[in-house]
mmCIF file of C-alpha atoms in Angstrom:
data_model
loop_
_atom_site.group_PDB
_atom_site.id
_atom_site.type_symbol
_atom_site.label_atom_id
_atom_site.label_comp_id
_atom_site.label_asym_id
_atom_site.label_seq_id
_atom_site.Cartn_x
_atom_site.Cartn_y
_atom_site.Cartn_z
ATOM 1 C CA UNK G 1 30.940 78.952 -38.796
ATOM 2 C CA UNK G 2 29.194 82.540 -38.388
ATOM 3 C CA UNK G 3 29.884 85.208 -40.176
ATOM 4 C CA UNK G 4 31.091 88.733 -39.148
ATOM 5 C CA UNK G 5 31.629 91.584 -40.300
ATOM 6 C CA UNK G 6 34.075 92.204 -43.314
ATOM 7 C CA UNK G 7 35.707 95.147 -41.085
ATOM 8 C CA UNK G 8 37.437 92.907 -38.784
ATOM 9 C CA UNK G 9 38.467 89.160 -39.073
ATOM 10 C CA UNK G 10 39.435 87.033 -36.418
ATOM 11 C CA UNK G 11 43.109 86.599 -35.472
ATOM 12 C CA UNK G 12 43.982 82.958 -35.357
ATOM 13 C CA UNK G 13 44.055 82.378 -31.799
ATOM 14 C CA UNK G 14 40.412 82.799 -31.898
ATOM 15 C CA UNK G 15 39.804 79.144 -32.634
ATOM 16 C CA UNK G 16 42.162 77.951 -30.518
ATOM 17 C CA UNK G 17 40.998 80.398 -27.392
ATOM 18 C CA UNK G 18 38.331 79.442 -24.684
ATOM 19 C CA UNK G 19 34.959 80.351 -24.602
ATOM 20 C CA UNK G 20 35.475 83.260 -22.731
ATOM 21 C CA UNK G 21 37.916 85.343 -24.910
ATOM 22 C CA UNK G 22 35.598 84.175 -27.631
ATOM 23 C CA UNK G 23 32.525 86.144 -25.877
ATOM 24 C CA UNK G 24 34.769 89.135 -25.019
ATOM 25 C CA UNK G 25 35.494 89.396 -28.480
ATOM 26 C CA UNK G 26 32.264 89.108 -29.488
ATOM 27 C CA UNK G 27 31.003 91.973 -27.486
ATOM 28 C CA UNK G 28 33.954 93.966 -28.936
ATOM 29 C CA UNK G 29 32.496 93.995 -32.011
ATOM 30 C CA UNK G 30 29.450 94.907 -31.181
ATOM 31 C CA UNK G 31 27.767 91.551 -32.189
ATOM 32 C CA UNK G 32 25.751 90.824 -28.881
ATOM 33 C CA UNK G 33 22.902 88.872 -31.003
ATOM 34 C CA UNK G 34 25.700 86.540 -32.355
ATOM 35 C CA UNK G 35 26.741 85.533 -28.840
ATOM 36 C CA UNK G 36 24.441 83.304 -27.843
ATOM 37 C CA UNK G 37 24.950 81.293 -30.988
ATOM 38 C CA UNK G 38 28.914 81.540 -30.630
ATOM 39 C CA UNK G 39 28.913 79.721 -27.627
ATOM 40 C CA UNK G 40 26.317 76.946 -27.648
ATOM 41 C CA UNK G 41 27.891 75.930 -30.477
ATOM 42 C CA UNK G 42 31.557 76.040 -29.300
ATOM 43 C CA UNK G 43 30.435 74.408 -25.841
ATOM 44 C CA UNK G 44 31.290 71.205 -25.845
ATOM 45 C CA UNK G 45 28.081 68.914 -25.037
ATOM 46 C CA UNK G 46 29.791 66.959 -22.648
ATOM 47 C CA UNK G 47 31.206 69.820 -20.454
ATOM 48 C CA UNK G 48 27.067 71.085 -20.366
ATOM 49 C CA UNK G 49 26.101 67.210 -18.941
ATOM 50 C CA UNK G 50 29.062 67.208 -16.317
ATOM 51 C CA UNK G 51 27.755 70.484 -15.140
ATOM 52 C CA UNK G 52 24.200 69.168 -14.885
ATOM 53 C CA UNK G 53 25.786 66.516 -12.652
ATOM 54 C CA UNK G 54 27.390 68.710 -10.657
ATOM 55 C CA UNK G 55 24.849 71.087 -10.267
ATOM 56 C CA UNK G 56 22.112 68.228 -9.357
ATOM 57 C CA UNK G 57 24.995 66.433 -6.929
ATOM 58 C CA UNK G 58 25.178 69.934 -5.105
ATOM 59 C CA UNK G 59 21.793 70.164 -4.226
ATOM 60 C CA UNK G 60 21.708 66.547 -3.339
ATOM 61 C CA UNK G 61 24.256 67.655 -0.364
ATOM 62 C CA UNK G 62 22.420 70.708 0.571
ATOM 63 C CA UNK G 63 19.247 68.655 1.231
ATOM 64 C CA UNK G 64 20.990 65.495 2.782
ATOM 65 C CA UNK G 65 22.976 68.289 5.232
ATOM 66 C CA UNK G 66 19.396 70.074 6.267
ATOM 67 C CA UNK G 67 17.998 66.953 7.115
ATOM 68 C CA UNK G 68 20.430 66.139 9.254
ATOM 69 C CA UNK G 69 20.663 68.778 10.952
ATOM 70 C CA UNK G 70 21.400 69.225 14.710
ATOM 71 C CA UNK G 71 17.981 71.042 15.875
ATOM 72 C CA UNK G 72 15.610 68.195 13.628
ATOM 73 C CA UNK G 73 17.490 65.156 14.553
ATOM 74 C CA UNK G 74 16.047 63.427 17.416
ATOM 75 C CA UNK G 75 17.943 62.680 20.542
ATOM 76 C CA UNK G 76 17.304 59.160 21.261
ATOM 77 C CA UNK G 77 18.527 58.456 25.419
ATOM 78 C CA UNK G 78 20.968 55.189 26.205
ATOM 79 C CA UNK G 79 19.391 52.914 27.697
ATOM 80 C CA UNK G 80 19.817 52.324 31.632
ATOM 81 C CA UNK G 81 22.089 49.722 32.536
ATOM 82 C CA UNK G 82 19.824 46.929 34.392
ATOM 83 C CA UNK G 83 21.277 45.252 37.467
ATOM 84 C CA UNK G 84 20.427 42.512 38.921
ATOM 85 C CA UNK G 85 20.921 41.066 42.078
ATOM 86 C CA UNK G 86 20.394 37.449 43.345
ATOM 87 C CA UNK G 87 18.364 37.135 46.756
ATOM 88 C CA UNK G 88 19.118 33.698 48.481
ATOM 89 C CA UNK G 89 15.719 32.160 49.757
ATOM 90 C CA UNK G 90 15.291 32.393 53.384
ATOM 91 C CA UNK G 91 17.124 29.474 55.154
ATOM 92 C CA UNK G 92 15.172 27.023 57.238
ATOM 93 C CA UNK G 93 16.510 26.348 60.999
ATOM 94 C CA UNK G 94 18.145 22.630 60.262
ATOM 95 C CA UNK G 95 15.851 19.829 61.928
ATOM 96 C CA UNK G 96 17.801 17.500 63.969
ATOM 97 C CA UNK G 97 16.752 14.053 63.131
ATOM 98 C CA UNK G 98 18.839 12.084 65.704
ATOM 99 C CA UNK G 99 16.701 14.027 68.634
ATOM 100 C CA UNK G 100 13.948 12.082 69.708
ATOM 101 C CA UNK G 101 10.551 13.693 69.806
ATOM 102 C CA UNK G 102 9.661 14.534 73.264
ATOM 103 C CA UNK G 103 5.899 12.610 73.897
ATOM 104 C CA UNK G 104 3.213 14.469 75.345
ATOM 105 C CA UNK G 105 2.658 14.597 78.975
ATOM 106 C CA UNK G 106 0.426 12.128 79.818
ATOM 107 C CA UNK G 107 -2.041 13.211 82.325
ATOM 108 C CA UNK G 108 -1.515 12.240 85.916
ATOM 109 C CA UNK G 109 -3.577 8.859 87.136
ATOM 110 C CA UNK G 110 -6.140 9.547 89.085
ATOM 111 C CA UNK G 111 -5.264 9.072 93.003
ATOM 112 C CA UNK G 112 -6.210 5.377 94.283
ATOM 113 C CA UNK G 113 -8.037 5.324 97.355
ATOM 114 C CA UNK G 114 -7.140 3.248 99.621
ATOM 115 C CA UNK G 115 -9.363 0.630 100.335
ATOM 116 C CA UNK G 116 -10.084 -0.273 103.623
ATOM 117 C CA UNK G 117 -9.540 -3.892 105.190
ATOM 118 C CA UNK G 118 -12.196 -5.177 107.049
ATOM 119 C CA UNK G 119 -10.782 -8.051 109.591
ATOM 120 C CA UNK G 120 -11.532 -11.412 108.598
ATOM 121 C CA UNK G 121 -14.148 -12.673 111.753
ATOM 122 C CA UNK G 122 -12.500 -15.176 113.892
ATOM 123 C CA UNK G 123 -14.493 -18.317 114.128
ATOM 124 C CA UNK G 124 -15.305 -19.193 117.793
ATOM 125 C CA UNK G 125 -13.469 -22.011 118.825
ATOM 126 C CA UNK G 126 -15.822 -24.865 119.577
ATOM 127 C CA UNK G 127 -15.441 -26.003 123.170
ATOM 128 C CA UNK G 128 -13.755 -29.757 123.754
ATOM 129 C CA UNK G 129 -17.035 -31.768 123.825
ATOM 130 C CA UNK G 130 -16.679 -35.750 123.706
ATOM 131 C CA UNK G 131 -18.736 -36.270 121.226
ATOM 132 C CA UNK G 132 -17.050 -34.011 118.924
ATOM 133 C CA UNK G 133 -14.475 -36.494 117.788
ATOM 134 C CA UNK G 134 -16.606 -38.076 114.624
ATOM 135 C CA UNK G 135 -16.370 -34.908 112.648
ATOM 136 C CA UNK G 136 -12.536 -34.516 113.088
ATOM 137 C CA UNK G 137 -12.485 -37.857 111.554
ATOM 138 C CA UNK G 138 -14.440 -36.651 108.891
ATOM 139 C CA UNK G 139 -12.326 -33.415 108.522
ATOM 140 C CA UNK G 140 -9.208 -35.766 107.742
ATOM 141 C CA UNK G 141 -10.992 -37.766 104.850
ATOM 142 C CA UNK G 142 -10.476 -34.974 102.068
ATOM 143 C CA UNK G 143 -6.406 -35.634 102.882
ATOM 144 C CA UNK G 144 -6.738 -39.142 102.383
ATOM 145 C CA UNK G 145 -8.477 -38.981 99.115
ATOM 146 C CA UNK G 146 -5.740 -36.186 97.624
ATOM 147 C CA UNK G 147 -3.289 -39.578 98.487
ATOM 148 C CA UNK G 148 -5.473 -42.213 96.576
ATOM 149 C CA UNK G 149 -5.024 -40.210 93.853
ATOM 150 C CA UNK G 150 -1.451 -40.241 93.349
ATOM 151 C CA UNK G 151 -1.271 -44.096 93.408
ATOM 152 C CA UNK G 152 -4.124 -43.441 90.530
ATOM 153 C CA UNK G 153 -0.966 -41.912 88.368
ATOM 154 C CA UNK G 154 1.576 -43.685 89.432
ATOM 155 C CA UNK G 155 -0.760 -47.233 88.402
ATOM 156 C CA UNK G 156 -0.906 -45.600 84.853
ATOM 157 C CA UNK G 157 2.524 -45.029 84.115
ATOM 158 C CA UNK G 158 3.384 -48.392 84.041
ATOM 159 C CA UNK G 159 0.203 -49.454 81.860
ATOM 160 C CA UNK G 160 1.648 -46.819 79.458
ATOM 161 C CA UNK G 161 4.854 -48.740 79.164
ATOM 162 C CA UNK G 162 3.646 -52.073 78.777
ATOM 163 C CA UNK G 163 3.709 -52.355 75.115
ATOM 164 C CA UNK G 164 3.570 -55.553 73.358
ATOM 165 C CA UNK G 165 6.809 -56.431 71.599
ATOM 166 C CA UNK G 166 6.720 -58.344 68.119
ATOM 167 C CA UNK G 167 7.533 -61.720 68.046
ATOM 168 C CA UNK G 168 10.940 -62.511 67.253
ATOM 169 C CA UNK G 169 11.755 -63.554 63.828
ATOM 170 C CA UNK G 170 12.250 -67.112 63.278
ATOM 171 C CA UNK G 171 15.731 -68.073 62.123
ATOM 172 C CA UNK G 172 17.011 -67.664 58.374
ATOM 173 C CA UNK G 173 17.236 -71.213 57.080
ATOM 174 C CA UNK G 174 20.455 -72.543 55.447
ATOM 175 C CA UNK G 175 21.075 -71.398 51.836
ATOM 176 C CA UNK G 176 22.534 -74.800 50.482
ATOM 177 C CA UNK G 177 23.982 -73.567 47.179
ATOM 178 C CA UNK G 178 23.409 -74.929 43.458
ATOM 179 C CA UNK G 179 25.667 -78.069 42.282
ATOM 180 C CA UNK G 180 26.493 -79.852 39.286
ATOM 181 C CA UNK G 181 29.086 -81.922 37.549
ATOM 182 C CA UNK G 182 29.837 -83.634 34.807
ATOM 183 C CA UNK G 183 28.676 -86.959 34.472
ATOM 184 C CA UNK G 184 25.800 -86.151 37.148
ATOM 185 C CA UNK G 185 22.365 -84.759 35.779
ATOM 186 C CA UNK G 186 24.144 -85.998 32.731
ATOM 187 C CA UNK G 187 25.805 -82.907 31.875
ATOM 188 C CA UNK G 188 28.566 -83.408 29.001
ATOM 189 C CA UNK G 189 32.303 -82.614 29.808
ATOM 190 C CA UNK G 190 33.587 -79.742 27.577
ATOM 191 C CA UNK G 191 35.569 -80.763 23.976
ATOM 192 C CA UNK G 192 39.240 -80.445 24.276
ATOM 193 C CA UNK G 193 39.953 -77.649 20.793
ATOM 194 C CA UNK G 194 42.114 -79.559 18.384
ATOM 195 C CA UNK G 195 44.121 -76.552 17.778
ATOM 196 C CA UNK G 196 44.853 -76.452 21.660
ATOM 197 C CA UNK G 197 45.617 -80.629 21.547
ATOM 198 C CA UNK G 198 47.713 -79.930 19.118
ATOM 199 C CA UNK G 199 50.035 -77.386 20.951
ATOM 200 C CA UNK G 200 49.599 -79.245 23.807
ATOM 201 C CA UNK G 201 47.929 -76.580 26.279
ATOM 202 C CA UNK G 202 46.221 -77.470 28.985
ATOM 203 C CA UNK G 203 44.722 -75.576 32.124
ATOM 204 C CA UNK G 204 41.920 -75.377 34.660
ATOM 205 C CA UNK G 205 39.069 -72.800 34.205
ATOM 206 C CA UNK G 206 37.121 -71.566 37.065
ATOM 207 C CA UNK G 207 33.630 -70.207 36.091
ATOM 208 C CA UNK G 208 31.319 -67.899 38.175
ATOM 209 C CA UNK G 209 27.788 -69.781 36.871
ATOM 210 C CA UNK G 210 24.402 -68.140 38.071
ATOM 211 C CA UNK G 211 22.142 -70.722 38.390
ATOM 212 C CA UNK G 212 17.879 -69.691 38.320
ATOM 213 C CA UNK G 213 15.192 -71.675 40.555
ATOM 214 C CA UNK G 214 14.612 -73.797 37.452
ATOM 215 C CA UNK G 215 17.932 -75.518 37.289
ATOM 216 C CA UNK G 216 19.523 -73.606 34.088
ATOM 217 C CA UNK G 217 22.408 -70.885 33.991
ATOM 218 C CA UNK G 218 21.775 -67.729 33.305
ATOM 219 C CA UNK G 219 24.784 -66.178 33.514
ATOM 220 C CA UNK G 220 28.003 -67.857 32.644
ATOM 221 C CA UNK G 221 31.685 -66.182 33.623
ATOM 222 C CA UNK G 222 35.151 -66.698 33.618
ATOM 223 C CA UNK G 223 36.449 -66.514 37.436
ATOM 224 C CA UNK G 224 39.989 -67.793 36.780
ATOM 225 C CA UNK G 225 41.507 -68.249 33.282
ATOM 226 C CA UNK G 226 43.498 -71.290 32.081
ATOM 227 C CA UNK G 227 45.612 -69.028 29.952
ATOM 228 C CA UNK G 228 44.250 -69.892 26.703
ATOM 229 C CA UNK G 229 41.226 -68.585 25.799
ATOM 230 C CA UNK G 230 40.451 -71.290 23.737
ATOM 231 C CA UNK G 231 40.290 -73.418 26.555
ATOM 232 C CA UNK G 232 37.849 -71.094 28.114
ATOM 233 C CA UNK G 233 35.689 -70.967 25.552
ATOM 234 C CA UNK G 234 35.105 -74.416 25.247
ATOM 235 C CA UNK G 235 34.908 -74.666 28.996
ATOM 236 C CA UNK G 236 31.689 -71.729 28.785
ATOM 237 C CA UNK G 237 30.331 -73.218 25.427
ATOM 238 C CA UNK G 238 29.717 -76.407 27.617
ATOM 239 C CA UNK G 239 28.782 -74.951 31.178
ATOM 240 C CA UNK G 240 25.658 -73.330 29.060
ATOM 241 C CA UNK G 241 24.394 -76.715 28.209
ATOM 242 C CA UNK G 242 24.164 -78.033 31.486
ATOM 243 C CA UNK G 243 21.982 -78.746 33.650
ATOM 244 C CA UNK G 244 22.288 -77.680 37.827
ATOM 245 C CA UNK G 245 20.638 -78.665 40.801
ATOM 246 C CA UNK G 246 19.308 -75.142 42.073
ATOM 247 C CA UNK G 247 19.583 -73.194 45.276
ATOM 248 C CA UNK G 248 17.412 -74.494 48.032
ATOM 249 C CA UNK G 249 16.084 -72.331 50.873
ATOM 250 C CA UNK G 250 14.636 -75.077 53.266
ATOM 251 C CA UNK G 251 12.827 -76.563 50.908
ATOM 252 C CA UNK G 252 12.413 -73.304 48.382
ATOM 253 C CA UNK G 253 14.401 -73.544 44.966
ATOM 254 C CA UNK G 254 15.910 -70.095 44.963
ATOM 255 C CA UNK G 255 18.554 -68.515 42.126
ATOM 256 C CA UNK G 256 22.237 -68.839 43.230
ATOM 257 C CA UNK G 257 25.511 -68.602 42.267
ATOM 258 C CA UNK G 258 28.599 -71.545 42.226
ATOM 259 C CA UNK G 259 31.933 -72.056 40.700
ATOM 260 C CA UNK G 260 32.289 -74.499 38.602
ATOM 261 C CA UNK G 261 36.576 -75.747 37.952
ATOM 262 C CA UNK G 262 37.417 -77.344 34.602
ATOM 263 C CA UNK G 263 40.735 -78.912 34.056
ATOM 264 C CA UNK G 264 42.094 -79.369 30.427
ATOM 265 C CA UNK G 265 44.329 -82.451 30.193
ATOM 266 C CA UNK G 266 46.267 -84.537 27.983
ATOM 267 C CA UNK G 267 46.519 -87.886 28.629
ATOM 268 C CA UNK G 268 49.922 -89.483 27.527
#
């Protein structure tokens, strides 16, 4: 705390007043060198920095207003509104396709002259004479050979037509088909089955045999069935061993075919 004079003390608001009534009481004492001391140290320190601030914050606006001031700040024009405007191309006279194309004149044909006819001259006619008959004679021959020429063609035509036919084909001899039996060429009759003796069926069996040149069967069918085909297997077993008098063209063995009937029988 400072000291002051022993004349005068301070009331007690003095520590409790602001820094101004402090000064002015100062002065009334007559203590100017003191004053400076008084009030440093009863300013706060934080009241001196927000003043700073202030102060430094004020300028800050003075400066940012006189640069933007009216008379620097430049005027900067809007920009022109650009219009545009679409031009259509020229249009083109339409070119009718349908409309022939008219040709070009041809040039005119030169004008023909006419030509001029000279008359044929008349032969003289030959006065009658007696001895002219000969040559008339001979006058007619050309005629006469235009007609010996025709019977020329007409000769031809038929030479054309005579053609010589083929001789006709002698006639096909007889077929006289293949033959055989049993008990000629020696051929075997077929074995009566025991099984079909013993339930007494019997039957005839027609076979369809195809005979070759040689005499044998080659080929060996049933044509009619006995109704047992036991009996017509015996009946083919045996036709297979046999032996056939072959097909005969004139005097040509030939293959044929020829039924052969088998009859199966029991004799009482």
């Amino acid at each position: 705390m400072p000291s002051f004079s022993p004349c005068r003390r301070p009331s007690p608001d003095y520590y409790q007043a602001p820094i101004v009534a402090k000064a002015a009481f100062v002065l009334a004492n007559n203590e100017p060198t003191k004053l400076s001391t008084t009030v440093v140290t009863h300013y706060h320190r934080r009241e001196i920095l927000l003043c700073l601030l202030l102060a430094m914050a004020g300028h800050g606006l003075v400066g940012w207003f006189l640069f933007q001031s009216p008379a620097d700040s430049e005027v900067i024009p809007a920009p022109l509104p650009v219009v545009m405007q679409l031009v259509a191309p020229p249009i083109a006279p339409p070119i009718n396709a349908s409309a022939p194309t008219e040709p070009a004149a041809a040039p005119p044909p030169p004008e023909a002259t006419p030509a001029v006819s000279t008359p044929a001259p008349q032969p003289a006619k030959p006065t009658p004479k007696p001895a002219a008959k000969k040559p008339a004679a001979a006058n007619k021959a050309p005629p006469q050979s235009q007609h010996t020429e025709q019977p020329g063609k007409e000769v031809a035509a038929p030479q054309q037509t005579a053609i010589a036919k083929p001789p006709a084909p002698a006639p096909e001899q007889a077929l006289v088909g293949p033959y055989g039996r049993a008990g000629y060429l020696n051929n075997p009759p077929p074995t009566y089955p025991p099984i079909a003796a013993r339930l007494h069926q019997q039957g005839v069996v027609v076979l369809r045999v195809h005979v070759r040149a040689d005499g044998h069967p080659e080929q060996v069918q049933v044509f009619t069935s006995s109704g047992f085909d036991s009996l017509d297997q015996a009946a083919i077993k045996a036709v297979n061993q046999w032996t056939f008098m072959p097909a005969k063209r004139g005097e040509v063995a030939t293959d044929g075919w020829v039924n052969v009937p088998l009859a199966f029988k029991l004799s009482n």
